[in-house]
Amino acid sequence: MTPRSAKRGLVRPYVITDGRAHPTRNTFDLVTLVSAAQGGDLAGLSPEKRRVMALCRGGSLSVAEVVGHLQIPVSVTKVLLGDLVDSGHILTRSPIPSAELPDIKILQEVLDGLRARL
Amino acid sequence: MGSALASEDVYLPDTVQTAVKLLVVGHFAVGKTTFVGTLSEIRPLRTEETMSQAGAHTDDLGGVPHKTTTTVALDFGRLTLNEHLVLYLFGAPGQQRFTQLWRDMTQGALGALVLADTRRLEHSYDVMGLLEEHGLPYAVAVNHFDGAPVFAEEDLREVLDLLPEIPLVTCDARDTRSSTQALISLVQYLYTRNTQEHA
Ligand SMILES: Nc1nc2c(ncn2[C@@H]2O[C@H](COP(=O)(O)OP(=O)(O)OP(=O)(O)O)[C@@H](O)[C@H]2O)c(=O)[nH]1
Ligand SMILES: [Mg+2]
């Protein structure tokens, strides 16, 4: 077996030019939690947005779950949800994730939660 | 409430305020989907996205980078850890380089569990390199397959070129207890790292 250190230089780094425009709406992560706002008139919403609302009226879900249940691409889902937040139909639950170190309290809670499953 | 889904179990408790994510990564057929499915409280779901991938070798040629599009799927599962915290596990492929996907996936993730198979350890190099490039801390779990060779820990560490502090455990992705323990090793490591960086 060849150690990884001997191979490292061969495989990287790749320089990949990402020429694509960044999405204007960068506020959603796959684990941002969303739910339907109370009330919210559905009149005038597109069929896709109605599908999102019908799903989200049942309770809270992550963006990833909305994608998975409705089987629409991540990028499209983010745009639909962004519009629905702007129009007051959808509320987001968790804050925008940051690149900062995770809170030690959250890590402790994750550990406790996992240990409780053993 | 007229929800689109029959079962109420698909939704999170109303009290949940915070969602965190961990990645489960590794090469083709290493057991990522199995691992996520074993631990998830919901039927595992998948997200699909069409990705354009820049040709990897065109840069040196000075030509227009040629792009191909591929559908990339992420499997994910959910574990509600307490009344206000939920953990999502994303199983992600590591054999191809999709910059946008990796940026999205690693953003906000607490860390990653790298699944490895002793029959093809060198196939894990790419994914470990990607995690290092994105600065995401990880632990390694050897998913033991029947008939796969068993190596001493120090040999595995040398082949994988693991820093001494990086946890290396063995698991069976089909077994809940063993898979939970592998995740605990990862989170314990993230916790220790975090306390040290704040010290
Ligand atoms: N013996 C054994 N088989 C396993 C284990 N984990 C997964 N398998 C089997 O290995 C095969 C591949 O597992 P998957 O979970 O689909 O692997 P994957 O990493 O998601 O594969 P791709 O998404 O195709 O890259 C399946 O047939 C699993 O049943 C394990 O711990 N032991
Ligand atoms: Mg899979």
PDB file of C-alpha atoms in Angstrom, chain A:
ATOM      1  CA  MET A   1       0.000   0.000   0.000  1.00  0.00           C
ATOM      2  CA  THR A   2       1.265   3.456  -0.822  1.00  0.00           C
ATOM      3  CA  PRO A   3       0.896   6.046   1.937  1.00  0.00           C
ATOM      4  CA  ARG A   4      -1.225   9.060   1.113  1.00  0.00           C
ATOM      5  CA  SER A   5       1.596  11.493   1.812  1.00  0.00           C
ATOM      6  CA  ALA A   6       3.494  10.022  -1.125  1.00  0.00           C
ATOM      7  CA  LYS A   7       0.541  10.583  -3.414  1.00  0.00           C
ATOM      8  CA  ARG A   8      -0.731  13.912  -2.236  1.00  0.00           C
ATOM      9  CA  GLY A   9       1.253  16.053  -4.596  1.00  0.00           C
ATOM     10  CA  LEU A  10      -0.016  14.136  -7.583  1.00  0.00           C
ATOM     11  CA  VAL A  11      -3.717  14.640  -7.106  1.00  0.00           C
ATOM     12  CA  ARG A  12      -3.991  18.272  -6.229  1.00  0.00           C
ATOM     13  CA  PRO A  13      -4.536  21.086  -6.448  1.00  0.00           C
ATOM     14  CA  TYR A  14      -6.911  21.331  -9.334  1.00  0.00           C
ATOM     15  CA  VAL A  15      -7.583  24.816 -10.493  1.00  0.00           C
ATOM     16  CA  ILE A  16     -11.202  25.017 -11.421  1.00  0.00           C
ATOM     17  CA  THR A  17     -12.561  28.184 -12.862  1.00  0.00           C
ATOM     18  CA  ASP A  18     -16.048  28.717 -11.639  1.00  0.00           C
ATOM     19  CA  GLY A  19     -17.373  31.178 -14.155  1.00  0.00           C
ATOM     20  CA  ARG A  20     -20.967  30.936 -13.044  1.00  0.00           C
ATOM     21  CA  ALA A  21     -22.738  33.897 -11.551  1.00  0.00           C
ATOM     22  CA  HIS A  22     -23.411  33.572  -7.854  1.00  0.00           C
ATOM     23  CA  PRO A  23     -27.082  33.331  -7.015  1.00  0.00           C
ATOM     24  CA  THR A  24     -28.437  36.633  -5.831  1.00  0.00           C
ATOM     25  CA  ARG A  25     -30.197  34.940  -2.977  1.00  0.00           C
ATOM     26  CA  ASN A  26     -27.636  33.455  -0.729  1.00  0.00           C
ATOM     27  CA  THR A  27     -29.615  33.364   2.467  1.00  0.00           C
ATOM     28  CA  PHE A  28     -30.663  29.717   2.429  1.00  0.00           C
ATOM     29  CA  ASP A  29     -28.592  26.812   3.488  1.00  0.00           C
ATOM     30  CA  LEU A  30     -29.800  23.224   3.017  1.00  0.00           C
ATOM     31  CA  VAL A  31     -30.540  23.103   6.751  1.00  0.00           C
ATOM     32  CA  THR A  32     -32.295  26.430   7.115  1.00  0.00           C
ATOM     33  CA  LEU A  33     -35.648  25.603   8.727  1.00  0.00           C
ATOM     34  CA  VAL A  34     -38.773  26.918   7.067  1.00  0.00           C
ATOM     35  CA  SER A  35     -42.466  26.939   7.939  1.00  0.00           C
ATOM     36  CA  ALA A  36     -45.625  28.580   6.650  1.00  0.00           C
ATOM     37  CA  ALA A  37     -46.665  31.898   8.145  1.00  0.00           C
ATOM     38  CA  GLN A  38     -50.155  32.075   9.658  1.00  0.00           C
ATOM     39  CA  GLY A  39     -52.802  33.374   7.290  1.00  0.00           C
ATOM     40  CA  GLY A  40     -51.035  34.101   4.045  1.00  0.00           C
ATOM     41  CA  ASP A  41     -53.278  34.470   1.044  1.00  0.00           C
ATOM     42  CA  LEU A  42     -52.321  31.986  -1.647  1.00  0.00           C
ATOM     43  CA  ALA A  43     -54.140  33.851  -4.398  1.00  0.00           C
ATOM     44  CA  GLY A  44     -51.773  34.876  -7.134  1.00  0.00           C
ATOM     45  CA  LEU A  45     -49.086  32.320  -6.240  1.00  0.00           C
ATOM     46  CA  SER A  46     -47.705  30.127  -9.010  1.00  0.00           C
ATOM     47  CA  PRO A  47     -48.486  26.392  -8.926  1.00  0.00           C
ATOM     48  CA  GLU A  48     -44.922  25.666  -7.775  1.00  0.00           C
ATOM     49  CA  LYS A  49     -45.242  28.089  -4.890  1.00  0.00           C
ATOM     50  CA  ARG A  50     -48.588  26.574  -3.941  1.00  0.00           C
ATOM     51  CA  ARG A  51     -46.920  23.173  -3.763  1.00  0.00           C
ATOM     52  CA  VAL A  52     -44.267  24.597  -1.449  1.00  0.00           C
ATOM     53  CA  MET A  53     -46.970  26.184   0.726  1.00  0.00           C
ATOM     54  CA  ALA A  54     -49.034  22.986   0.846  1.00  0.00           C
ATOM     55  CA  LEU A  55     -45.985  21.099   2.127  1.00  0.00           C
ATOM     56  CA  CYS A  56     -44.861  23.758   4.568  1.00  0.00           C
ATOM     57  CA  ARG A  57     -48.289  24.206   6.144  1.00  0.00           C
ATOM     58  CA  GLY A  58     -47.887  20.863   7.892  1.00  0.00           C
ATOM     59  CA  GLY A  59     -45.004  22.051  10.077  1.00  0.00           C
ATOM     60  CA  SER A  60     -41.319  22.914  10.057  1.00  0.00           C
ATOM     61  CA  LEU A  61     -38.878  21.345   7.630  1.00  0.00           C
ATOM     62  CA  SER A  62     -35.369  22.044   6.399  1.00  0.00           C
ATOM     63  CA  VAL A  63     -34.801  23.407   2.903  1.00  0.00           C
ATOM     64  CA  ALA A  64     -33.280  20.016   2.031  1.00  0.00           C
ATOM     65  CA  GLU A  65     -36.497  18.249   3.043  1.00  0.00           C
ATOM     66  CA  VAL A  66     -38.573  20.614   0.909  1.00  0.00           C
ATOM     67  CA  VAL A  67     -36.291  19.717  -2.005  1.00  0.00           C
ATOM     68  CA  GLY A  68     -36.522  15.995  -1.244  1.00  0.00           C
ATOM     69  CA  HIS A  69     -40.307  15.874  -0.827  1.00  0.00           C
ATOM     70  CA  LEU A  70     -41.158  18.039  -3.821  1.00  0.00           C
ATOM     71  CA  GLN A  71     -38.345  16.700  -6.001  1.00  0.00           C
ATOM     72  CA  ILE A  72     -37.339  20.026  -7.426  1.00  0.00           C
ATOM     73  CA  PRO A  73     -33.727  21.147  -7.786  1.00  0.00           C
ATOM     74  CA  VAL A  74     -32.023  22.886  -4.876  1.00  0.00           C
ATOM     75  CA  SER A  75     -31.439  26.121  -6.785  1.00  0.00           C
ATOM     76  CA  VAL A  76     -35.085  26.377  -7.866  1.00  0.00           C
ATOM     77  CA  THR A  77     -36.314  25.641  -4.344  1.00  0.00           C
ATOM     78  CA  LYS A  78     -34.135  28.390  -2.929  1.00  0.00           C
ATOM     79  CA  VAL A  79     -35.538  30.929  -5.376  1.00  0.00           C
ATOM     80  CA  LEU A  80     -39.153  29.875  -4.637  1.00  0.00           C
ATOM     81  CA  LEU A  81     -38.566  30.035  -0.884  1.00  0.00           C
ATOM     82  CA  GLY A  82     -36.812  33.379  -1.196  1.00  0.00           C
ATOM     83  CA  ASP A  83     -39.805  34.864  -2.969  1.00  0.00           C
ATOM     84  CA  LEU A  84     -42.175  33.346  -0.415  1.00  0.00           C
ATOM     85  CA  VAL A  85     -40.165  34.842   2.456  1.00  0.00           C
ATOM     86  CA  ASP A  86     -40.281  38.237   0.756  1.00  0.00           C
ATOM     87  CA  SER A  87     -44.052  37.991   0.307  1.00  0.00           C
ATOM     88  CA  GLY A  88     -44.551  36.987   3.937  1.00  0.00           C
ATOM     89  CA  HIS A  89     -45.742  33.436   3.259  1.00  0.00           C
ATOM     90  CA  ILE A  90     -42.749  31.595   4.666  1.00  0.00           C
ATOM     91  CA  LEU A  91     -40.845  32.092   7.909  1.00  0.00           C
ATOM     92  CA  THR A  92     -37.285  30.896   8.434  1.00  0.00           C
ATOM     93  CA  ARG A  93     -36.409  29.369  11.752  1.00  0.00           C
ATOM     94  CA  SER A  94     -32.668  29.040  12.046  1.00  0.00           C
ATOM     95  CA  PRO A  95     -30.238  31.884  11.564  1.00  0.00           C
ATOM     96  CA  ILE A  96     -28.086  32.152   8.481  1.00  0.00           C
ATOM     97  CA  PRO A  97     -25.201  29.771   9.088  1.00  0.00           C
ATOM     98  CA  SER A  98     -21.836  31.347   9.473  1.00  0.00           C
ATOM     99  CA  ALA A  99     -18.368  30.095   8.824  1.00  0.00           C
ATOM    100  CA  GLU A 100     -17.480  30.715  12.454  1.00  0.00           C
ATOM    101  CA  LEU A 101     -16.519  27.960  14.808  1.00  0.00           C
ATOM    102  CA  PRO A 102     -19.574  26.159  16.088  1.00  0.00           C
ATOM    103  CA  ASP A 103     -20.782  27.058  19.494  1.00  0.00           C
ATOM    104  CA  ILE A 104     -19.322  24.740  22.111  1.00  0.00           C
ATOM    105  CA  LYS A 105     -22.759  24.481  23.697  1.00  0.00           C
ATOM    106  CA  ILE A 106     -24.228  23.120  20.471  1.00  0.00           C
ATOM    107  CA  LEU A 107     -21.453  20.544  20.124  1.00  0.00           C
ATOM    108  CA  GLN A 108     -22.111  19.465  23.719  1.00  0.00           C
ATOM    109  CA  GLU A 109     -25.806  19.091  22.921  1.00  0.00           C
ATOM    110  CA  VAL A 110     -25.058  17.069  19.794  1.00  0.00           C
ATOM    111  CA  LEU A 111     -22.818  14.783  21.838  1.00  0.00           C
ATOM    112  CA  ASP A 112     -25.414  14.358  24.572  1.00  0.00           C
ATOM    113  CA  GLY A 113     -28.146  13.722  22.011  1.00  0.00           C
ATOM    114  CA  LEU A 114     -26.119  11.042  20.231  1.00  0.00           C
ATOM    115  CA  ARG A 115     -25.040   9.367  23.472  1.00  0.00           C
ATOM    116  CA  ALA A 116     -28.660   9.200  24.587  1.00  0.00           C
ATOM    117  CA  ARG A 117     -29.354   7.034  21.530  1.00  0.00           C
ATOM    118  CA  LEU A 118     -26.933   4.293  22.538  1.00  0.00           C
TER     119      LEU A 118
END
